[in-house]
Coordinates of C-alpha atoms and ligand atoms in Angstrom, one line a residue:
X122 CA 78.2 70.0 65.1
X123 CA 79.2 73.9 65.4
X124 CA 76.8 76.4 63.9
X125 CA 78.9 78.4 60.5
X126 CA 80.6 81.6 61.9
X127 CA 78.5 84.1 60.4
X128 CA 81.2 87.3 58.8
X129 CA 81.6 89.4 61.5
X130 CA 82.4 86.0 63.9
X131 CA 84.8 84.8 61.6
X132 CA 87.6 84.2 63.8
X133 CA 91.3 83.6 63.5
X134 CA 92.4 80.8 65.2
X135 CA 95.4 79.3 66.9
X136 CA 95.1 75.6 67.3
X137 CA 98.2 74.4 69.1
X138 CA 99.1 70.7 69.0
X139 CA 101.4 69.4 71.4
X140 CA 103.1 65.6 71.5
X141 CA 100.8 63.3 72.7
X142 CA 98.7 60.6 71.2
X143 CA 95.5 62.3 71.3
X144 CA 97.2 64.6 68.9
X145 CA 95.3 62.6 66.3
X146 CA 91.8 63.9 67.7
X147 CA 93.6 67.8 67.0
X148 CA 93.1 67.1 63.6
X149 CA 89.3 66.8 64.5
X150 CA 89.3 69.8 66.4
X151 CA 91.1 71.9 63.2
X152 CA 88.9 70.5 61.0
X153 CA 85.3 71.4 62.9
X154 CA 86.8 74.7 63.5
X155 CA 87.2 75.5 59.4
X156 CA 84.0 73.9 58.9
X157 CA 82.3 75.9 61.3
X158 CA 84.1 79.3 59.0
X159 CA 86.8 80.1 61.4
X160 CA 90.7 80.9 59.8
X161 CA 92.6 77.9 61.3
X162 CA 96.4 78.6 61.8
X163 CA 97.7 75.1 62.7
X164 CA 101.2 75.3 65.5
X165 CA 102.4 72.2 65.8
X166 CA 105.4 71.3 68.1
X167 CA 108.0 68.8 66.7
X168 CA 106.1 66.2 68.9
X169 CA 102.9 66.6 67.7
X170 CA 104.2 66.1 64.1
X171 CA 105.9 62.3 65.1
X172 CA 102.1 61.8 65.8
X173 CA 100.4 63.6 63.3
X174 CA 101.3 64.3 59.4
X175 CA 102.3 67.8 58.3
X176 CA 100.0 67.0 55.0
X177 CA 96.9 66.2 56.8
X178 CA 97.0 69.2 59.1
X179 CA 97.6 71.3 56.5
X180 CA 95.0 70.1 53.8
X181 CA 92.2 70.1 57.0
X182 CA 93.5 73.6 58.2
X183 CA 93.6 75.1 54.2
X184 CA 97.4 77.2 55.7
X185 CA 100.7 75.9 56.4
X186 CA 101.5 74.4 59.5
X187 CA 104.3 76.6 61.6
X188 CA 106.3 74.6 63.6
X189 CA 109.6 76.4 63.7
X190 CA 110.5 79.2 65.7
X191 CA 113.0 80.4 63.2
X192 CA 111.4 80.0 59.9
X193 CA 109.1 83.5 59.0
X194 CA 111.4 85.4 60.7
X195 CA 111.6 88.2 58.6
X196 CA 107.3 88.8 59.2
X197 CA 108.1 88.3 62.8
X198 CA 106.3 84.8 62.6
X199 CA 107.5 84.5 66.5
X200 CA 104.4 86.9 67.6
X201 CA 102.5 87.9 64.5
X202 CA 100.4 84.9 64.8
X203 CA 99.6 85.3 68.7
X204 CA 99.2 89.4 67.6
X205 CA 96.8 88.1 65.2
X206 CA 94.5 85.5 67.3
X207 CA 91.2 85.6 68.4
X208 CA 91.3 82.9 69.8
X209 CA 94.1 80.3 71.2
X210 CA 93.2 76.7 71.8
X211 CA 96.1 73.6 72.6
X212 CA 94.9 70.3 72.2
X213 CA 96.3 68.0 72.8
X214 CA 98.0 69.7 75.6
X215 CA 100.8 67.8 77.1
X216 CA 101.7 67.9 81.5
X217 CA 105.3 69.2 80.0
X218 CA 103.4 72.2 78.0
X219 CA 100.6 72.7 81.0
X220 CA 104.2 73.6 82.6
X221 CA 105.8 75.9 80.0
X222 CA 102.7 77.5 79.7
X223 CA 101.9 78.0 84.1
X224 CA 105.6 79.3 83.9
X225 CA 105.8 81.6 80.7
X226 CA 108.1 79.6 78.6
X227 CA 108.8 80.6 75.0
X228 CA 111.3 78.1 73.9
X229 CA 109.2 77.7 71.0
X230 CA 106.5 78.8 68.9
X231 CA 103.4 77.4 70.1
X232 CA 105.5 79.4 74.1
X233 CA 105.9 82.8 71.8
X234 CA 102.7 82.6 70.0
X235 CA 100.9 82.4 73.5
X236 CA 103.1 84.7 75.4
X237 CA 102.3 87.5 72.2
X238 CA 99.0 87.0 72.7
X239 CA 96.1 88.7 74.2
X240 CA 93.3 86.5 73.4
X241 CA 91.7 83.6 75.4
X242 CA 93.2 80.6 75.9
X243 CA 91.8 77.2 75.8
X244 CA 93.8 74.1 76.4
X245 CA 92.4 70.6 76.6
X246 CA 94.9 68.3 78.6
X247 CA 95.6 64.5 77.8
X248 CA 97.7 62.6 79.7
X249 CA 98.4 59.3 82.2
X250 CA 96.4 59.3 85.3
X251 CA 99.2 59.7 87.6
X252 CA 100.4 62.3 85.7
X253 CA 97.1 64.9 85.6
X254 CA 97.3 64.1 89.2
X255 CA 100.1 64.9 90.2
X256 CA 100.6 67.8 92.6
X257 CA 103.0 69.5 89.9
X258 CA 100.5 69.3 87.3
X259 CA 97.5 70.0 89.5
X260 CA 99.4 73.6 90.6
X261 CA 100.3 74.3 87.2
X262 CA 96.6 73.9 86.2
X263 CA 95.5 76.4 88.9
X264 CA 97.9 78.7 88.1
X265 CA 96.2 78.6 84.5
X266 CA 92.9 78.9 85.9
X267 CA 94.2 81.7 87.7
X268 CA 95.4 83.8 84.9
X269 CA 91.6 83.1 82.8
X270 CA 92.6 80.6 81.0
X271 CA 90.2 78.2 80.2
X272 CA 90.4 74.1 80.3
X273 CA 88.4 71.4 79.3
X274 CA 88.4 68.5 80.7
X275 CA 90.0 66.1 80.8
X276 CA 87.5 63.4 80.9
X277 CA 87.5 60.0 82.1
X278 CA 88.0 56.6 80.0
X279 CA 90.3 54.7 78.4
X280 CA 93.8 55.8 77.9
X281 CA 96.8 54.6 75.4
X282 CA 98.1 51.6 77.5
X283 CA 96.1 49.5 78.6
X284 CA 95.3 51.8 81.6
X285 CA 92.3 53.6 82.4
X286 CA 91.0 56.2 84.0
X287 CA 91.1 60.6 84.7
X288 CA 93.8 62.1 81.5
X289 CA 91.5 61.6 78.4
X290 CA 91.3 64.5 76.7
X291 CA 87.8 66.1 75.5
X292 CA 86.0 65.2 72.2
X293 CA 86.5 67.7 69.8
X294 CA 82.9 68.7 69.9
X295 CA 83.3 69.7 73.5
X296 CA 86.7 71.2 73.1
X297 CA 85.6 73.6 70.3
X298 CA 81.9 73.7 72.0
X299 CA 84.1 76.0 74.7
X300 CA 86.5 77.0 72.9
X301 CA 84.2 79.3 70.6
X302 CA 82.5 80.3 73.9
X303 CA 85.4 81.3 75.1
X304 CA 86.3 83.5 72.2
X305 CA 82.4 85.5 73.1
X306 CA 81.2 88.4 71.3
X307 CA 83.5 91.4 70.3
X308 CA 80.1 93.6 71.0
X309 CA 82.3 96.3 73.7
X310 CA 85.8 96.3 71.3
X311 CA 86.4 100.3 71.0
X312 CA 84.8 100.2 74.5
X313 CA 87.4 101.4 77.4
X314 CA 86.0 100.3 80.9
X315 CA 87.5 101.4 84.4
X316 CA 86.4 99.0 86.8
X317 CA 86.8 99.0 90.7
X318 CA 87.8 96.3 92.6
X319 CA 87.9 94.4 96.0
X320 CA 88.0 96.2 99.5
X321 CA 89.6 99.5 100.6
X322 CA 91.2 99.1 104.2
X323 CA 91.9 102.5 106.3
X324 CA 94.5 101.8 108.5
X325 CA 94.3 102.2 112.8
X326 CA 98.3 102.0 113.2
X327 CA 100.9 100.4 110.8
X328 CA 99.7 97.3 111.7
X329 CA 96.2 97.2 111.7
X330 CA 93.5 98.7 109.8
X331 CA 89.3 98.5 109.0
X332 CA 88.8 96.4 105.9
X333 CA 85.6 94.6 104.9
X334 CA 84.9 91.1 103.4
X335 CA 84.4 92.0 99.7
X336 CA 86.7 89.0 97.9
X337 CA 86.7 91.1 94.8
X338 CA 85.6 88.6 92.6
X339 CA 82.9 89.9 90.7
X340 CA 84.7 92.9 89.9
X341 CA 87.6 90.7 88.5
X342 CA 84.3 88.5 86.7
X343 CA 83.7 92.0 85.5
X344 CA 87.0 92.6 84.1
X345 CA 87.3 89.0 82.3
X346 CA 84.4 89.5 80.7
X347 CA 84.5 92.7 79.3
X348 CA 88.4 91.9 77.6
X349 CA 87.0 89.0 76.4
X350 CA 84.1 91.2 74.7
X351 CA 86.6 93.5 73.5
X352 CA 86.9 96.4 75.5
X353 CA 90.1 98.1 76.9
X354 CA 90.2 97.8 80.7
X355 CA 91.8 98.8 84.0
X356 CA 90.9 97.8 86.6
X357 CA 91.9 99.3 90.2
X358 CA 92.1 96.7 92.7
X359 CA 91.6 97.3 96.1
X360 CA 92.9 94.1 98.2
X361 CA 91.6 91.2 95.7
X362 CA 91.7 87.5 96.8
X363 CA 91.5 86.2 93.1
X364 CA 94.3 87.3 90.3
X365 CA 93.1 89.9 88.1
X366 CA 92.8 88.4 84.5
X367 CA 95.1 88.3 81.5
X368 CA 94.9 91.6 79.6
X369 CA 93.8 94.2 81.9
X370 CA 96.0 97.0 83.0
X371 CA 95.8 97.0 86.6
X372 CA 96.2 99.4 89.1
X373 CA 96.5 98.6 93.1
X374 CA 95.1 100.8 95.9
X375 CA 94.8 100.6 99.6
X376 CA 92.8 103.5 100.9
X377 CA 89.7 105.2 100.1
X378 CA 91.5 108.5 99.4
X379 CA 93.4 106.3 97.0
X380 CA 90.9 104.9 95.4
X381 CA 88.9 108.0 94.9
X382 CA 92.4 109.4 93.1
X383 CA 93.1 106.5 91.2
X384 CA 89.9 106.8 90.0
X385 CA 89.5 110.5 89.0
X386 CA 93.0 110.5 87.5
X387 CA 91.9 107.5 85.5
X388 CA 88.3 108.0 84.4
X389 CA 88.5 110.7 81.9
X390 CA 90.4 107.9 79.7
X391 CA 87.6 105.6 79.6
X392 CA 84.0 105.7 78.5
X393 CA 82.5 103.4 81.2
X394 CA 82.9 103.3 84.8
X395 CA 82.2 100.8 87.4
X396 CA 82.5 100.7 91.2
X397 CA 82.6 97.4 92.1
X398 CA 84.9 97.8 95.0
X399 CA 83.6 98.0 98.5
X400 CA 84.7 101.3 99.9
X401 CA 84.6 102.0 103.5
X402 CA 82.5 104.4 104.8
X403 CA 84.1 105.6 107.8
X404 CA 87.6 105.5 108.7
X405 CA 89.7 106.4 111.8
X406 CA 89.8 110.3 112.3
X407 CA 93.4 109.3 113.7
X408 CA 95.9 107.1 112.7
X409 CA 98.7 106.3 115.0
X410 CA 102.1 106.5 114.4
X411 CA 103.4 103.7 116.0
X412 CA 101.4 100.5 116.8
X413 CA 98.4 100.6 119.4
X414 CA 100.0 99.1 122.7
X415 CA 97.3 97.5 125.2
X416 CA 99.1 98.5 128.3
X417 CA 99.0 102.4 126.9
X418 CA 95.5 101.8 126.1
X419 CA 94.0 100.2 128.6
X420 CA 90.7 97.8 129.2
X421 CA 88.9 99.6 126.4
X422 CA 89.2 101.3 123.1
X423 CA 87.0 103.9 121.6
X424 CA 87.8 104.3 118.2
X425 CA 86.3 107.7 116.5
X426 CA 85.6 107.5 112.7
X427 CA 84.4 109.8 110.5
X428 CA 83.1 109.6 107.0
X429 CA 85.2 108.7 103.6
X430 CA 85.1 110.6 100.6
X431 CA 82.1 109.2 98.2
X432 CA 84.1 107.9 95.3
X433 CA 80.9 107.2 93.2
X434 CA 78.8 110.6 93.3
X435 CA 82.1 111.9 93.1
X436 CA 83.0 110.4 89.6
X437 CA 79.2 110.7 88.5
X438 CA 79.0 114.7 89.4
X439 CA 82.6 115.0 87.6
X440 CA 81.6 112.7 84.5
X441 CA 82.2 113.8 80.5
X442 CA 79.4 114.2 78.7
X443 CA 78.2 110.4 77.4
X444 CA 80.2 108.5 80.4
X445 CA 78.1 105.8 81.7
X446 CA 78.4 105.7 86.2
X447 CA 77.7 102.5 87.2
X448 CA 77.3 101.6 90.9
X449 CA 77.0 98.1 93.2
X450 CA 74.9 98.1 96.4
X451 CA 75.5 95.4 98.5
X452 CA 72.3 95.1 101.0
X453 CA 71.4 92.8 103.4
X454 CA 67.1 93.5 103.2
X455 CA 65.7 90.1 102.1
X456 CA 62.6 91.4 100.3
X457 CA 63.1 92.2 96.6
X458 CA 60.6 95.1 96.6
X459 CA 62.4 96.6 99.5
X460 CA 65.8 95.7 97.5
X461 CA 64.8 97.8 94.9
X462 CA 63.2 100.6 96.9
X463 CA 66.6 101.0 98.3
X464 CA 68.8 100.9 94.8
X465 CA 66.3 103.5 93.5
X466 CA 67.1 106.0 96.6
X467 CA 70.8 105.1 96.1
X468 CA 71.1 105.7 92.6
X469 CA 69.5 109.0 92.6
X470 CA 71.4 110.1 95.4
X471 CA 74.3 109.1 93.7
X472 CA 74.0 110.6 90.5
X473 CA 74.9 107.3 88.6
X474 CA 72.9 105.6 85.6
X475 CA 73.4 102.1 86.8
X476 CA 73.5 100.1 90.2
X477 CA 73.6 96.6 90.3
X478 CA 71.9 95.6 93.8
X479 CA 72.6 92.7 95.7
X480 CA 71.7 90.7 98.8
X481 CA 75.1 90.1 100.9
X482 CA 74.5 88.3 104.4
X483 CA 76.4 86.5 106.5
X484 CA 77.2 83.6 104.1
X485 CA 75.9 85.3 101.0
X486 CA 77.2 87.4 98.4
X487 CA 80.5 87.8 99.9
X488 CA 84.0 85.4 98.4
X489 CA 81.5 83.3 96.7
X490 CA 81.3 81.7 93.4
X491 CA 77.7 83.2 92.2
X492 CA 75.5 85.7 92.6
X493 CA 72.1 87.2 92.3
X494 CA 71.5 90.4 91.1
X495 CA 69.2 93.3 90.1
X496 CA 70.2 96.4 87.5
X497 CA 68.4 99.1 88.1
X498 CA 68.3 102.3 85.6
X499 CA 68.6 105.7 86.5
X500 CA 65.2 106.2 87.5
X501 CA 65.3 103.2 89.8
X502 CA 63.2 100.5 87.6
X503 CA 65.2 97.2 87.1
X504 CA 66.3 96.8 83.1
X505 CA 67.7 93.3 83.8
X506 CA 68.4 90.6 86.6
X507 CA 70.7 88.2 86.9
X508 CA 72.0 85.1 89.0
X509 CA 74.7 82.7 88.8
X510 CA 78.5 82.4 88.6
X511 CA 80.0 85.5 88.8
X512 CA 81.1 85.3 85.5
X513 CA 77.9 85.0 83.9
X514 CA 76.3 87.8 86.1
X515 CA 79.5 90.2 85.0
X516 CA 78.3 88.9 81.1
X517 CA 74.5 90.3 81.8
X518 CA 75.4 93.4 83.4
X519 CA 77.5 93.9 80.5
X520 CA 74.5 93.3 78.2
X521 CA 72.9 95.6 80.2
X522 CA 75.8 98.3 79.4
X523 CA 75.7 97.4 75.5
Ligands
CTP889 N1 80.7 104.0 97.1 C1 82.1 104.2 96.7 N2 82.5 105.5 98.1 C2 82.2 105.7 99.4 C3 80.6 104.3 99.3 C4 80.5 103.7 98.5 O1 82.5 104.9 95.3 N3 82.6 106.1 100.2 C5 80.2 103.3 96.1 C6 80.3 101.6 96.2 O2 81.4 101.1 95.4 C7 79.1 101.2 95.4 C8 77.8 102.4 96.5 O3 79.2 103.5 96.6 O4 79.5 101.3 94.1 C9 77.3 102.1 97.2 O5 78.0 101.4 98.3 P1 77.1 100.9 99.5 O6 78.2 100.7 100.9 O7 76.3 100.0 99.1 O8 76.1 102.7 99.3 P2 76.4 103.7 100.8 O9 76.9 105.1 99.9 O10 77.9 103.1 101.3 O11 75.4 104.0 101.2 P3 75.2 102.8 102.5 O12 75.1 103.5 103.7 O13 74.2 101.8 102.3 O14 76.4 102.1 103.2

């Protein structure tokens, strides 16, 4: 059973119920959330109300149940519910609902509520195995995941008819636990965080560049975690391999010079700056106007490189009073103390307040879903360490800053 919410953690939660037989289990979801102390507003589709009655849902949620896009127009209900919500949970989410969410459709009240909300969205799919495994459903699920939607289940087991397999909606307790965790603590409300992520690219000619292996996953995870905890987040994206999260303002950059200009422009509007981007240290001194041709170049090509500006050191030198500057360091040093010593020297050299040090190698750190870091303060002391998936590492980094 879920713990009772403390006063400051009383969430306004929209429970979306769509038309599947598992709608009867959604009553359990709404009930567990109400008993945990949350303010629950049910948005049920017409289909859902064929499976479970409105009076049941109103009695359980202790609030009116909303269905119709054309009711409550004076109070702009089609967006008001979503704007007020701290969390939206859709259980069950049918294949049709999942497709509508992936396409961003706003044809019913649940669609407009989701689109008008910046709150975390958690969905619990429920359908027959063939529908769940269908390429269309799986592509829609992948789209939703890439936007930061949390998917609970489905489990495997007895389905509505005589069949059994994947597609059974998760149990209400599990849905509630995942949903409340997704809503996260709002301890960064009122804070503004500027995060750079990905890898810069320095052009050689119009078709080639010098780049690096950063995927942007750790920076994107930081942005996702910070938004979930209530911060206003701007992400400066240099060639990400992953989608930026929902609710984050995104600025795209290519080269180190563009990154520097964008970060300097935005830094004064943020109280914390996190430089998670992998920045090129050198760039070609000359960029060819046209494509370099083998015939013209010959058997070998020598590139002359020049240093790029140090973005982190520049932002640290220009920081506003009270602003916190956080750097990252990716090092190939194997020994933990040697890694710390390198980090200590780097945090001092750059003038940052914190440095997140991680070890990278041919197979570690880059493009992987997990990370292993130590967080140093300005004196080079270890304030915390974290390892695991990049989202939990992001939370530990934010804990150190909070
Ligand atoms: N960084 C930066 N501008 C650069 C290079 C790096 O802002 N031109 C930032 C990175 O975003 C990161 C931190 O500095 O937050 C450390 O990057 P790293 O590459 O580890 O440090 P370098 O100064 O490049 O030192 P090294 O010689 O170890 O590569």
